[in-house]
Tab-separated table of C-alpha atoms and ligand atoms in Angstrom:
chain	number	residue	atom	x	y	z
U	1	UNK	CA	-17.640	-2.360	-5.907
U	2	UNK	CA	-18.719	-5.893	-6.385
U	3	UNK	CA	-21.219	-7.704	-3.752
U	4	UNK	CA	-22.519	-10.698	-5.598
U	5	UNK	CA	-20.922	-13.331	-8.015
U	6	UNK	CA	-23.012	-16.218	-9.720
U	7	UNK	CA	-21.329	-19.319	-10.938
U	8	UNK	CA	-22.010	-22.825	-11.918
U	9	UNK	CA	-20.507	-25.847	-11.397
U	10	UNK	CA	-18.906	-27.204	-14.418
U	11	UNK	CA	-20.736	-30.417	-15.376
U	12	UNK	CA	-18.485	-34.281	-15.591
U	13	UNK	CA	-19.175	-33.810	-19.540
U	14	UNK	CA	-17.563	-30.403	-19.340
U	15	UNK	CA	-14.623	-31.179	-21.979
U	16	UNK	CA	-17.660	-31.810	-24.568
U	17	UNK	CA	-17.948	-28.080	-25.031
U	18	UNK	CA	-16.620	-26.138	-27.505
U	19	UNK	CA	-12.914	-25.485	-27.967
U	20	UNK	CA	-10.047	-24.840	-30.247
U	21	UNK	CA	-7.038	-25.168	-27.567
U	22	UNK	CA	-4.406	-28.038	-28.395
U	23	UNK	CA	-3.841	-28.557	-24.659
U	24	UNK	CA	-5.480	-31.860	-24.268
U	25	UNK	CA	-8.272	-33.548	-22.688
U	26	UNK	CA	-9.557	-31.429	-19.595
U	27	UNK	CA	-9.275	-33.579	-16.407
U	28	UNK	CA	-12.824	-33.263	-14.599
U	29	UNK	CA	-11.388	-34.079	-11.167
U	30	UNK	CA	-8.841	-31.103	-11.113
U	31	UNK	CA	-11.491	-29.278	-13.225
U	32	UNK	CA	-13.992	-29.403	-9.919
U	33	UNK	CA	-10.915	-28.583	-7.416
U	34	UNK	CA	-10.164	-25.814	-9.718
U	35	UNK	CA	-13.537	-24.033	-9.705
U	36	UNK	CA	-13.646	-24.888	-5.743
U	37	UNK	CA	-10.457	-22.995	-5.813
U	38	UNK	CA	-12.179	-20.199	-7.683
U	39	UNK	CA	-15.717	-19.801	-5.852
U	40	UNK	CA	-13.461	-19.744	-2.752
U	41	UNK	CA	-10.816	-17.057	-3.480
U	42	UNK	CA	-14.240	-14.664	-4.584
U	43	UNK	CA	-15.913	-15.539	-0.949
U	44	UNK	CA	-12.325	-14.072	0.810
U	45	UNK	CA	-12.622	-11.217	-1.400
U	46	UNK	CA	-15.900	-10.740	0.454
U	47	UNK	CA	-18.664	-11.695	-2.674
U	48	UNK	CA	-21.861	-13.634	-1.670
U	49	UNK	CA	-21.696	-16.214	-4.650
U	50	UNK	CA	-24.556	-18.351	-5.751
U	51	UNK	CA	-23.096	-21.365	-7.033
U	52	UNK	CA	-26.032	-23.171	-10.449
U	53	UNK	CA	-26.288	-26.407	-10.378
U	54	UNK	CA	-24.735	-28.041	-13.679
U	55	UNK	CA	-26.501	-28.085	-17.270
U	56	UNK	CA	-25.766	-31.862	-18.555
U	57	UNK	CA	-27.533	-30.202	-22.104
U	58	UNK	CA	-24.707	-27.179	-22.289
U	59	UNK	CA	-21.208	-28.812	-21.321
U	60	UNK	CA	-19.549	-24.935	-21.504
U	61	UNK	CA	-22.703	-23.581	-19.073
U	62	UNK	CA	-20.134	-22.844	-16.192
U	63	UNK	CA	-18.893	-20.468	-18.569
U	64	UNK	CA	-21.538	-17.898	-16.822
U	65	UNK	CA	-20.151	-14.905	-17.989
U	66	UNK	CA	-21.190	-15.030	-21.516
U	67	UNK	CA	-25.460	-15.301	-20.629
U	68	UNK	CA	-25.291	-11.955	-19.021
U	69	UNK	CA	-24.157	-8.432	-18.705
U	70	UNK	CA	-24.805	-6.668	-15.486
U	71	UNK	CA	-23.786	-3.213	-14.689
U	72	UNK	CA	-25.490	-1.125	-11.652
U	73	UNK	CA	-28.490	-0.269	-13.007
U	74	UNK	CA	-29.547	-3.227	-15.478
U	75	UNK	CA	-28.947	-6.985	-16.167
U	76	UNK	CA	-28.508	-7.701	-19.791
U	77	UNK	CA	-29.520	-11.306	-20.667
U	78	UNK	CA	-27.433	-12.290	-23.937
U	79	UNK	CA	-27.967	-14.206	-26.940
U	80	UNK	CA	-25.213	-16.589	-27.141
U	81	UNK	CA	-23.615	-16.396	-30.306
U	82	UNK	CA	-22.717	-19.729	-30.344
U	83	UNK	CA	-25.549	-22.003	-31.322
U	84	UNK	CA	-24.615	-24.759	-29.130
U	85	UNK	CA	-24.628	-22.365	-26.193
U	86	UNK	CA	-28.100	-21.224	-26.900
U	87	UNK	CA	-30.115	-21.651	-23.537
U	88	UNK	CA	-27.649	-21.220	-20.854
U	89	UNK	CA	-29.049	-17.695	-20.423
U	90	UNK	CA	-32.123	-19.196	-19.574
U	91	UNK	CA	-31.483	-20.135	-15.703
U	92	UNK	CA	-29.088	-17.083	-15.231
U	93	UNK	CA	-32.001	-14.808	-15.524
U	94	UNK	CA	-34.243	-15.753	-12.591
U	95	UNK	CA	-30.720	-15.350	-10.387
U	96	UNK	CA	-30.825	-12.117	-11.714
U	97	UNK	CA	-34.370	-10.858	-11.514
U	98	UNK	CA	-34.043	-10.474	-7.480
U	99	UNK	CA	-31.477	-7.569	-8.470
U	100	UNK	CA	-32.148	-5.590	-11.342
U	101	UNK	CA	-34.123	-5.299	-13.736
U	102	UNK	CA	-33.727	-7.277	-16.896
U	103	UNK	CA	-33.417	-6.460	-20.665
U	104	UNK	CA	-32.981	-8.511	-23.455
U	105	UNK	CA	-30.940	-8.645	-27.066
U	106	UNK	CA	-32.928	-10.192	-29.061
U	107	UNK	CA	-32.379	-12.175	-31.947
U	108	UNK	CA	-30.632	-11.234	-35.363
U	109	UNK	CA	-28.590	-9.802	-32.531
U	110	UNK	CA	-25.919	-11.868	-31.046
U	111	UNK	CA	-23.983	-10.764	-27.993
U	112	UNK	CA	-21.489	-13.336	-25.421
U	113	UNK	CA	-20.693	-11.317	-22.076
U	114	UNK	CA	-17.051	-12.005	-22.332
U	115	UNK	CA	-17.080	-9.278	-25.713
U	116	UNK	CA	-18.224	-6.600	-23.036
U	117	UNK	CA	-15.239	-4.742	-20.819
U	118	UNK	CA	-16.766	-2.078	-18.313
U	119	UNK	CA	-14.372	0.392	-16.950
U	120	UNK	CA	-16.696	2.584	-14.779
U	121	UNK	CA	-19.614	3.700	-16.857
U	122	UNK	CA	-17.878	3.096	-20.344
U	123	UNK	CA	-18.328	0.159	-21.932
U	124	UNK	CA	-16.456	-1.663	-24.857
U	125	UNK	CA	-17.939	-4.385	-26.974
U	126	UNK	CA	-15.878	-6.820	-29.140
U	127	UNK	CA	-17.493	-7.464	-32.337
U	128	UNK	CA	-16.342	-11.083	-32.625
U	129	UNK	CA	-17.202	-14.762	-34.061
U	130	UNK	CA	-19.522	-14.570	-31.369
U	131	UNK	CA	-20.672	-10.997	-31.197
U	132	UNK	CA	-22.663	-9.448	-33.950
U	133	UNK	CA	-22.699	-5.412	-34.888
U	134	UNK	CA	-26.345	-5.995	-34.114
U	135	UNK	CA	-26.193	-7.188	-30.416
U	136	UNK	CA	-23.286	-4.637	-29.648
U	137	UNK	CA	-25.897	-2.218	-30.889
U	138	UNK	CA	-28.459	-3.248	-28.953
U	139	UNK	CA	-26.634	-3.424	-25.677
U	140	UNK	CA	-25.032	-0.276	-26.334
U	141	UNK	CA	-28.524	1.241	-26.764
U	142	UNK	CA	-29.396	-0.203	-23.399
U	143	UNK	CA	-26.610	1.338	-21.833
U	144	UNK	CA	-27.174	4.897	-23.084
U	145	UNK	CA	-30.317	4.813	-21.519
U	146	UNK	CA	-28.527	4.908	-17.946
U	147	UNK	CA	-25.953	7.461	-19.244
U	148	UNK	CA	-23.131	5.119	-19.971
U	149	UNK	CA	-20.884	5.391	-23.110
U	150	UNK	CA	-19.859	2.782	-25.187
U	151	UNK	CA	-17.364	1.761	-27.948
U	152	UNK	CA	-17.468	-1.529	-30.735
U	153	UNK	CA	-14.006	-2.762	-30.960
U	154	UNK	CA	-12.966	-5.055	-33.592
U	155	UNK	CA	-11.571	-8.804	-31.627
U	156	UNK	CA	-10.200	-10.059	-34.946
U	157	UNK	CA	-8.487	-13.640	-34.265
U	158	UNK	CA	-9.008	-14.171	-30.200
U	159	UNK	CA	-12.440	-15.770	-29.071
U	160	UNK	CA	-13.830	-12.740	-26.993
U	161	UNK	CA	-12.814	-9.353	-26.208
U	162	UNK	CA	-12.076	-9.915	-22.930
U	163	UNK	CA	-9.469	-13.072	-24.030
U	164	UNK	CA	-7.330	-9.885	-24.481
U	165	UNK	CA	-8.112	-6.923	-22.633
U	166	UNK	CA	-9.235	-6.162	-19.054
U	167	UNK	CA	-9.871	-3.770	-16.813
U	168	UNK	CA	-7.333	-3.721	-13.629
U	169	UNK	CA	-8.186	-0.650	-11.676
U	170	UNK	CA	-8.168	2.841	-11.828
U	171	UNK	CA	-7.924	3.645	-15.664
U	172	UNK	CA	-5.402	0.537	-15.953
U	173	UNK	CA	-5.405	-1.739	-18.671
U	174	UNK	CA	-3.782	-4.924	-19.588
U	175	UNK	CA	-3.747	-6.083	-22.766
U	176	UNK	CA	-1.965	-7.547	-25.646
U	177	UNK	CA	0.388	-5.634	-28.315
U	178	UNK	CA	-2.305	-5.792	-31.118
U	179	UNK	CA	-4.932	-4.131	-29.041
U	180	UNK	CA	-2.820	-1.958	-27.207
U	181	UNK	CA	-2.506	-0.050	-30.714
U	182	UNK	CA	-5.753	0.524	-31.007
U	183	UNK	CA	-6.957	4.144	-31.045
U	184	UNK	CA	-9.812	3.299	-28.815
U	185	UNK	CA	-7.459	2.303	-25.938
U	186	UNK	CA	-5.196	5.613	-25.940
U	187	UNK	CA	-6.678	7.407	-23.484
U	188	UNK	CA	-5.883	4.600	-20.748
U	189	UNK	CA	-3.080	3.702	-18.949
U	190	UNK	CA	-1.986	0.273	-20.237
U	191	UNK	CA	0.349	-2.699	-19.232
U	192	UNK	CA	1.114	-4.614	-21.950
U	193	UNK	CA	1.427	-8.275	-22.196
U	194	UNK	CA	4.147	-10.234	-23.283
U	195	UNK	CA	3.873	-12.283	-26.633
U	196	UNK	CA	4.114	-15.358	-24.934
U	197	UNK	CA	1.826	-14.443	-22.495
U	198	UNK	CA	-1.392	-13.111	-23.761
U	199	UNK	CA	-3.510	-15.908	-22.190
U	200	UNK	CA	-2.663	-14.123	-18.510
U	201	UNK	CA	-4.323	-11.214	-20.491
U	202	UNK	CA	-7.799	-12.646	-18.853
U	203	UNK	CA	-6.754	-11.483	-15.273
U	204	UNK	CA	-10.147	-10.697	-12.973
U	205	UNK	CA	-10.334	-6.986	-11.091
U	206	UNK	CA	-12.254	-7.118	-8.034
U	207	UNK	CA	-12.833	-4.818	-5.852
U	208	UNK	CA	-8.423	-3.647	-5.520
U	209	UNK	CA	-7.600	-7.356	-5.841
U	210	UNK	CA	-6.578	-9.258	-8.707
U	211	UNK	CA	-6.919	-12.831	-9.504
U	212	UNK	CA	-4.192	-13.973	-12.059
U	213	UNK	CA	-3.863	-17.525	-14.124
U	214	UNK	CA	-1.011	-19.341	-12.643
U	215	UNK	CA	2.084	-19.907	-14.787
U	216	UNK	CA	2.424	-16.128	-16.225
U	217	UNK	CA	5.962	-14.661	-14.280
U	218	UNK	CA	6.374	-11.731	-16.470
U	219	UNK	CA	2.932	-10.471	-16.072
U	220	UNK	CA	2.951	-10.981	-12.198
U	221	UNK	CA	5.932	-9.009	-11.599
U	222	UNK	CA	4.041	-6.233	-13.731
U	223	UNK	CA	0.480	-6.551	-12.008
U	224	UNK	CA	2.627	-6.517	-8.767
U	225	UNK	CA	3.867	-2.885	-9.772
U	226	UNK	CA	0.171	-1.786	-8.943
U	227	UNK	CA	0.474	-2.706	-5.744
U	228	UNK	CA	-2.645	-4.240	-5.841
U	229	UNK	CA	-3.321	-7.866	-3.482
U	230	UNK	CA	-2.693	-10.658	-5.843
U	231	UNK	CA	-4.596	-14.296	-5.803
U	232	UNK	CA	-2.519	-16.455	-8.292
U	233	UNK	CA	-4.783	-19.439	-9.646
U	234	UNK	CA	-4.099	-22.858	-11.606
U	235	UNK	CA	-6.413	-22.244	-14.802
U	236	UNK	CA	-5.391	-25.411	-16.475
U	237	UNK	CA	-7.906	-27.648	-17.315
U	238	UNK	CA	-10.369	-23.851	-18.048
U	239	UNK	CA	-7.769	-23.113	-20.454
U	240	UNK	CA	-8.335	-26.569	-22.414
U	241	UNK	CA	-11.662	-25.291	-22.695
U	242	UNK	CA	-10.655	-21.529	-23.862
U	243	UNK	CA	-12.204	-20.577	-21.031
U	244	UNK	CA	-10.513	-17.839	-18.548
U	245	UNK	CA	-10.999	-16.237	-15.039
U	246	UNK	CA	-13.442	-13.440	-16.367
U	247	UNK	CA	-15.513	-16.587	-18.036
U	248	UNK	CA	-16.376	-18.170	-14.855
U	249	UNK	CA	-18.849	-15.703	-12.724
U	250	UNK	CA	-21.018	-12.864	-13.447
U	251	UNK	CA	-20.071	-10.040	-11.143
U	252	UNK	CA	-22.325	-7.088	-9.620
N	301	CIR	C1	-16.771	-21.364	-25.649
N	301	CIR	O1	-16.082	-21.579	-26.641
N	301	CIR	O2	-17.820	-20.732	-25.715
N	301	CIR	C2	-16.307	-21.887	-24.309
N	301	CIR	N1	-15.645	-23.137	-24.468
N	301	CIR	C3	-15.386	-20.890	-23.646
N	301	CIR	C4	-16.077	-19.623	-23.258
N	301	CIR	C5	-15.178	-18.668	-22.556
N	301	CIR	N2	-15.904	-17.534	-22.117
N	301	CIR	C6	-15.394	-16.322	-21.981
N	301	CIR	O3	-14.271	-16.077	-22.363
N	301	CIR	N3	-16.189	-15.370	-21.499
């Protein structure tokens, strides 16, 4: 059960961060009513959400999920493995501090949040462009110490983990063909996305809702099988960006 979201409003240079989308240049006007859209579908569902300020240095700040992993016993403040994106952590942690206590992976290790998928008290980390073997490790060591179980899980191509494969309730997955073959997804139940639409693959849990990307028929009429509430939302302009819903808050 989720109480508390943070997020940040995405900054008017937000479509100088990093991307490899051929969608075209984010519009920052349906950008802002976009993330309005967002911080207010998570206050119906009933989250207190502290909305950051923007960070004019880090255009792909509002991107808050990547600075931190927070489970119910500890908040893990990242290393971003992207250079550029070095220093967003830094004004996520104070946010954080009133809650739990923190930990730290530390440098050679590299970890972004969006590599880490918790389904109850095990955890899988994508080893990624972004995500080190190192800063899985260290997490994972982190996690052990509150009895949690984790598993490294090879991304390959996609930017994060998460880009992929999420959690949906219960011990429901939905993810794409390639990592729906993977042996360390067997035990769960899974729906499987359609080739040409993997990007709906970054649909949000929260507490028995779901919040889909907008645009994505044949995975709405199989998320509507769980007969779970569904919040549809227009993504556009976070998809320019490679970002997703997952990408956008931190939730404990
Ligand atoms: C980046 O490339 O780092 C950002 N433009 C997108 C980050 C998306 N974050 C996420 O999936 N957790």
């Amino acid at each position: 059960m989720f109480r508390h979201a943070i997020v940040r409003k995405p900054g008017a240079n937000f479509g100088d961060g990093l991307t490899t989308s051929d969608l075209g240049a984010p519009d920052f006007k349906r950008m802002t009513v976009q993330h309005d859209a967002y911080v207010s579908t998570l206050e119906e569902l009933g989250l207190k959400v502290f909305v950051l300020e923007p960070e004019v240095v880090f255009p792909d700040a509002h991107f808050v999920e990547d600075a931190a992993v927070v489970t119910p016993d500890i908040a893990v403040i990242t290393n971003p493995g992207a250079m550029a994106r070095r220093g967003e952590e830094k004004t996520i942690e104070p946010v954080l501090a009133d809650f739990r206590p923190i930990a730290l992976i530390e440098p050679p290790g590299t970890l972004d949040g969006g590599d880490v998928l918790m389904v109850g008290s095990h955890f899988f980390i994508g080893i990624s462009e972004r995500t080190n073997q190192e800063g899985a490790e260290q997490l994972g060591h982190i996690l052990e110490r509150f009895g949690n179980t984790w598993k490294a899980v090879d991304v390959g191509k996609g930017l994060h983990l998460k880009s992929g494969v999420n959690h949906v309730g219960g011990d429901m997955l939905l993810l794409t063909e390639a990592f729906s073959r993977m042996e360390v997804f067997a035990g769960y139940d899974q729906i499987v996305l359609d080739p040409g639409e993997t990007y709906a693959g970054n649909s949000l849990w929260i507490n028995d809702h779901l919040i889909v990307p907008q645009g994505f028929p044949d995975t709405l009429a199989k998320l509507e099988k769980l007969g779970l509430p569904i919040h549809v939302s227009d993504m556009s302009e976070v998809q320019k960006m490679d970002g997703g819903l997952t990408c956008l808050s931190i939730r404990f």
